[in-house]
C-alpha cells in the first residue's frame, strides 16, 4: 500500500511538473511570437518616434498647417504587411509602440497577428464602430494585457500617480495625419460601461462621469475629441483598464 501511495504521489507530481512546463513553454511561445511580429514591422516605425526617444514629444518640431502630413511608413505597412493597418501608436517610457488595425468586427484580431496568423497576443485594433480617421467623439483602441507587459500591458503603469503625472503625451501616426494624445484620465471600469465605451455620448455627461470616477485625472479639454485605450484588468470579473486622452492634429 505504501508503494502504491508513493507511486501515485510521484505520478501526480510528475504530471504537475509536465503541465507547468507545458504552460511555461506555451507562454514563452506567445511572447516569442509577439516579439517576432514586432521585429517584422519595426522597420516601418515612424521616424519621429526614434527622434522622440531623445526629445520630448512636446519639443518635436511641428509641421505647418499648410504642409502635407503624409506618413510614408504607414502607407508602406498597408501595402506590404496588411491593408487594414490604420496607423501607429507610440507612448514614451512604455512598451506601447505598435501599429494598429481598423477591422470589420471586434473579434478577428483578438487572437490573430498582423499577418492573420493565430496569436495569443493578438493585434491592437480600433473598435469596429469607430471611424479610422478618428473623427468620432470617442475612438476606442483595444489591446491585450500581456503578463510581460507587451501590447497594452503597460497601461497599468498609469495607475501610479507619479507615472501618470510624468507621462502626459503620446502620438498617433495615420497615413495622412499625425495626432498628439494628451492623457487626462486613468480608470478601471466594467467592460459594459455605457459611458466610457460609447462613441456617441454627450460630451458634458462624459467628462463629468470621467472626472468623478477616474483614479488618476488632470483637467481635460471638454471641447476636444477623445481616444480611449482599453485592456483587461484582473481586479474584478469583467474589469477593464482604460487610459483616456484628448486628441489634437499636429
Short mmCIF file of C-alpha atoms in Angstrom, two decimals:
data_model
loop_
_atom_site.label_atom_id
_atom_site.label_comp_id
_atom_site.label_asym_id
_atom_site.label_seq_id
_atom_site.Cartn_x
_atom_site.Cartn_y
_atom_site.Cartn_z
CA UNK A 1 0.00 0.00 0.00
CA UNK A 2 2.85 2.38 0.84
CA UNK A 3 4.48 1.65 -2.51
CA UNK A 4 1.22 2.36 -4.31
CA UNK A 5 0.81 5.66 -2.44
CA UNK A 6 4.41 6.62 -3.23
CA UNK A 7 3.95 5.79 -6.92
CA UNK A 8 0.67 7.72 -7.06
CA UNK A 9 2.30 10.74 -5.43
CA UNK A 10 5.22 10.63 -7.86
CA UNK A 11 2.81 10.29 -10.79
CA UNK A 12 0.79 13.32 -9.67
CA UNK A 13 3.92 15.41 -9.10
CA UNK A 14 5.32 14.39 -12.49
CA UNK A 15 2.05 15.31 -14.20
CA UNK A 16 2.00 18.67 -12.40
CA UNK A 17 5.59 19.38 -13.44
CA UNK A 18 4.83 18.43 -17.03
CA UNK A 19 1.74 20.63 -17.05
CA UNK A 20 3.69 23.53 -15.58
CA UNK A 21 6.40 23.01 -18.14
CA UNK A 22 3.83 22.93 -20.93
CA UNK A 23 2.19 26.14 -19.71
CA UNK A 24 5.59 27.82 -19.37
CA UNK A 25 6.54 26.67 -22.87
CA UNK A 26 3.22 27.92 -24.25
CA UNK A 27 3.65 31.29 -22.54
CA UNK A 28 7.20 31.58 -23.84
CA UNK A 29 5.93 30.84 -27.36
CA UNK A 30 3.31 33.58 -27.01
CA UNK A 31 5.94 36.14 -26.04
CA UNK A 32 8.29 34.91 -28.76
CA UNK A 33 5.60 35.19 -31.42
CA UNK A 34 4.74 38.73 -30.31
CA UNK A 35 8.40 39.73 -30.37
CA UNK A 36 8.86 38.23 -33.83
CA UNK A 37 5.84 40.10 -35.15
CA UNK A 38 7.15 43.35 -33.71
CA UNK A 39 10.59 42.77 -35.20
CA UNK A 40 8.95 42.26 -38.59
CA UNK A 41 7.24 45.66 -38.54
CA UNK A 42 9.76 47.74 -36.60
CA UNK A 43 11.39 48.92 -39.83
CA UNK A 44 8.12 50.73 -40.59
CA UNK A 45 8.22 52.59 -37.28
CA UNK A 46 7.61 56.30 -37.95
CA UNK A 47 10.86 58.22 -37.89
CA UNK A 48 9.51 60.78 -35.42
CA UNK A 49 9.29 58.06 -32.77
CA UNK A 50 13.03 57.50 -32.90
CA UNK A 51 13.61 61.23 -32.55
CA UNK A 52 11.24 61.32 -29.59
CA UNK A 53 13.39 58.84 -27.66
CA UNK A 54 15.89 61.67 -27.16
CA UNK A 55 13.47 64.60 -27.29
CA UNK A 56 10.13 65.01 -25.55
CA UNK A 57 7.15 64.83 -27.89
CA UNK A 58 6.23 68.40 -26.96
CA UNK A 59 9.63 69.61 -28.17
CA UNK A 60 9.39 67.98 -31.60
CA UNK A 61 9.16 70.48 -34.46
CA UNK A 62 5.57 70.86 -35.60
CA UNK A 63 4.63 70.84 -39.27
CA UNK A 64 2.99 73.93 -40.67
CA UNK A 65 -0.74 73.59 -41.27
CA UNK A 66 -0.17 74.00 -44.99
CA UNK A 67 2.21 71.05 -45.21
CA UNK A 68 1.04 67.65 -46.43
CA UNK A 69 1.17 65.37 -43.39
CA UNK A 70 1.84 62.13 -45.25
CA UNK A 71 3.43 59.35 -43.23
CA UNK A 72 5.06 57.08 -45.79
CA UNK A 73 5.75 54.43 -43.10
CA UNK A 74 2.04 53.79 -42.59
CA UNK A 75 1.39 53.60 -46.33
CA UNK A 76 4.21 51.06 -46.66
CA UNK A 77 2.74 48.99 -43.82
CA UNK A 78 -0.63 48.93 -45.58
CA UNK A 79 0.89 47.97 -48.91
CA UNK A 80 3.44 45.43 -47.70
CA UNK A 81 2.00 43.92 -44.50
CA UNK A 82 -1.74 44.41 -44.06
CA UNK A 83 -4.17 46.73 -45.85
CA UNK A 84 -6.24 47.01 -42.66
CA UNK A 85 -3.48 48.83 -40.78
CA UNK A 86 -4.79 52.26 -39.82
CA UNK A 87 -1.79 53.76 -38.03
CA UNK A 88 0.92 53.52 -35.39
CA UNK A 89 0.62 54.31 -31.65
CA UNK A 90 3.57 55.37 -29.50
CA UNK A 91 3.64 56.21 -25.79
CA UNK A 92 7.07 57.27 -24.46
CA UNK A 93 8.54 55.39 -21.47
CA UNK A 94 6.35 52.35 -22.15
CA UNK A 95 6.45 49.32 -24.45
CA UNK A 96 3.39 50.67 -26.28
CA UNK A 97 4.90 51.23 -29.72
CA UNK A 98 2.82 49.32 -32.26
CA UNK A 99 0.80 49.55 -35.45
CA UNK A 100 -2.95 49.10 -35.08
CA UNK A 101 -5.69 47.98 -37.46
CA UNK A 102 -9.22 49.02 -38.34
CA UNK A 103 -11.21 45.75 -38.53
CA UNK A 104 -14.71 44.77 -39.60
CA UNK A 105 -15.51 43.37 -36.15
CA UNK A 106 -14.09 43.23 -32.63
CA UNK A 107 -13.23 39.52 -32.73
CA UNK A 108 -10.87 38.76 -35.60
CA UNK A 109 -7.72 40.43 -34.27
CA UNK A 110 -8.22 39.38 -30.67
CA UNK A 111 -6.21 36.23 -31.37
CA UNK A 112 -4.52 37.00 -34.69
CA UNK A 113 -1.37 38.88 -35.59
CA UNK A 114 -0.96 41.38 -38.40
CA UNK A 115 -0.43 38.52 -40.87
CA UNK A 116 -3.72 36.92 -39.87
CA UNK A 117 -1.96 34.02 -38.13
CA UNK A 118 -3.20 32.67 -34.77
CA UNK A 119 -1.52 34.62 -31.97
CA UNK A 120 -2.45 34.88 -28.30
CA UNK A 121 -1.10 38.43 -28.12
CA UNK A 122 -3.44 39.49 -30.91
CA UNK A 123 -3.13 42.90 -32.55
CA UNK A 124 -4.07 46.39 -31.42
CA UNK A 125 -7.33 47.33 -33.13
CA UNK A 126 -9.87 50.14 -33.30
CA UNK A 127 -13.43 49.36 -32.23
CA UNK A 128 -15.25 48.47 -35.46
CA UNK A 129 -17.90 51.10 -34.66
CA UNK A 130 -15.31 53.89 -34.87
CA UNK A 131 -14.11 55.67 -37.97
CA UNK A 132 -10.45 55.00 -38.66
CA UNK A 133 -9.77 58.71 -39.25
CA UNK A 134 -10.56 59.37 -35.53
CA UNK A 135 -13.36 61.78 -36.40
CA UNK A 136 -15.75 60.29 -33.81
CA UNK A 137 -16.02 61.97 -30.43
CA UNK A 138 -14.57 58.84 -28.81
CA UNK A 139 -12.32 56.44 -30.72
CA UNK A 140 -11.53 53.22 -28.84
CA UNK A 141 -8.40 51.10 -29.34
CA UNK A 142 -8.17 47.65 -27.75
CA UNK A 143 -5.12 45.55 -26.90
CA UNK A 144 -4.26 42.59 -24.68
CA UNK A 145 -2.76 42.97 -21.21
CA UNK A 146 0.19 40.58 -21.61
CA UNK A 147 2.00 39.41 -18.49
CA UNK A 148 5.36 40.53 -19.90
CA UNK A 149 3.80 44.00 -20.33
CA UNK A 150 3.85 43.87 -24.13
CA UNK A 151 0.89 45.09 -26.20
CA UNK A 152 -1.24 47.17 -23.75
CA UNK A 153 0.28 45.65 -20.60
CA UNK A 154 1.99 48.92 -19.71
CA UNK A 155 -1.31 50.78 -19.37
CA UNK A 156 -1.18 49.61 -15.75
CA UNK A 157 1.77 51.94 -15.23
CA UNK A 158 -0.66 54.85 -15.30
CA UNK A 159 -2.26 53.56 -12.10
CA UNK A 160 0.77 55.06 -10.36
CA UNK A 161 0.11 58.75 -9.77
CA UNK A 162 3.75 59.69 -10.24
CA UNK A 163 3.97 57.95 -13.61
CA UNK A 164 0.63 59.42 -14.68
CA UNK A 165 1.80 62.92 -13.83
CA UNK A 166 5.12 62.43 -15.59
CA UNK A 167 3.78 60.79 -18.78
CA UNK A 168 1.39 63.28 -20.32
CA UNK A 169 1.59 62.64 -24.05
CA UNK A 170 1.63 60.05 -26.81
CA UNK A 171 1.45 60.14 -30.60
CA UNK A 172 -0.79 58.60 -33.25
CA UNK A 173 0.50 58.36 -36.81
CA UNK A 174 -2.08 57.86 -39.58
CA UNK A 175 -1.32 57.85 -43.28
CA UNK A 176 -2.14 61.50 -43.81
CA UNK A 177 -2.21 62.92 -40.28
CA UNK A 178 -0.16 62.91 -37.10
CA UNK A 179 -2.05 63.35 -33.84
CA UNK A 180 -0.89 64.29 -30.35
CA UNK A 181 -2.52 62.48 -27.45
CA UNK A 182 -2.78 64.32 -24.14
CA UNK A 183 -3.67 61.85 -21.39
CA UNK A 184 -6.18 63.10 -18.85
CA UNK A 185 -7.53 60.04 -17.02
CA UNK A 186 -6.75 56.51 -15.91
CA UNK A 187 -9.76 54.40 -14.89
CA UNK A 188 -10.79 50.84 -14.06
CA UNK A 189 -14.30 50.20 -15.36
CA UNK A 190 -16.61 47.38 -16.31
CA UNK A 191 -16.43 46.03 -19.85
CA UNK A 192 -20.03 47.12 -20.40
CA UNK A 193 -19.53 50.71 -19.18
CA UNK A 194 -22.00 52.67 -21.30
CA UNK A 195 -20.18 56.00 -20.94
CA UNK A 196 -16.52 55.11 -21.42
CA UNK A 197 -17.18 52.69 -24.29
CA UNK A 198 -19.77 54.82 -26.06
CA UNK A 199 -18.92 56.63 -29.30
CA UNK A 200 -21.95 58.93 -29.16
CA UNK A 201 -22.40 60.00 -25.53
CA UNK A 202 -23.00 63.71 -24.82
CA UNK A 203 -19.67 65.36 -24.11
CA UNK A 204 -20.76 67.15 -20.92
CA UNK A 205 -22.02 63.89 -19.41
CA UNK A 206 -18.87 62.08 -20.50
CA UNK A 207 -16.34 64.41 -18.91
CA UNK A 208 -18.36 64.77 -15.68
CA UNK A 209 -18.53 60.99 -15.36
CA UNK A 210 -14.82 60.51 -16.05
CA UNK A 211 -13.72 63.19 -13.59
CA UNK A 212 -15.92 61.69 -10.88
CA UNK A 213 -14.73 58.09 -11.39
CA UNK A 214 -11.11 58.37 -12.55
CA UNK A 215 -8.35 57.05 -10.32
CA UNK A 216 -5.86 59.50 -11.80
CA UNK A 217 -7.03 62.67 -13.50
CA UNK A 218 -5.87 66.01 -14.88
CA UNK A 219 -8.16 68.66 -16.33
CA UNK A 220 -9.39 67.64 -19.77
CA UNK A 221 -10.26 69.75 -22.80
CA UNK A 222 -14.03 69.27 -22.90
CA UNK A 223 -14.18 70.68 -26.43
CA UNK A 224 -11.73 68.14 -27.88
CA UNK A 225 -12.28 64.60 -29.13
CA UNK A 226 -11.13 61.61 -27.11
CA UNK A 227 -9.13 58.42 -27.64
CA UNK A 228 -9.70 55.50 -25.25
CA UNK A 229 -7.00 52.85 -24.86
CA UNK A 230 -8.54 49.74 -23.30
CA UNK A 231 -7.17 46.46 -21.95
CA UNK A 232 -8.18 43.77 -19.46
CA UNK A 233 -7.77 44.23 -15.73
CA UNK A 234 -7.85 41.35 -13.29
CA UNK A 235 -9.09 43.48 -10.41
CA UNK A 236 -12.61 42.05 -10.68
CA UNK A 237 -14.58 39.96 -13.14
CA UNK A 238 -15.12 41.90 -16.36
CA UNK A 239 -12.80 44.75 -15.35
CA UNK A 240 -11.05 46.93 -17.91
CA UNK A 241 -8.21 49.42 -17.51
CA UNK A 242 -8.62 52.47 -19.71
CA UNK A 243 -6.31 55.35 -20.47
CA UNK A 244 -8.11 58.41 -21.88
CA UNK A 245 -6.60 61.17 -23.98
CA UNK A 246 -7.64 64.30 -25.81
CA UNK A 247 -6.55 64.15 -29.45
CA UNK A 248 -5.15 67.04 -31.49
CA UNK A 249 -3.86 67.27 -35.03
CA UNK A 250 -0.21 68.33 -35.11
#
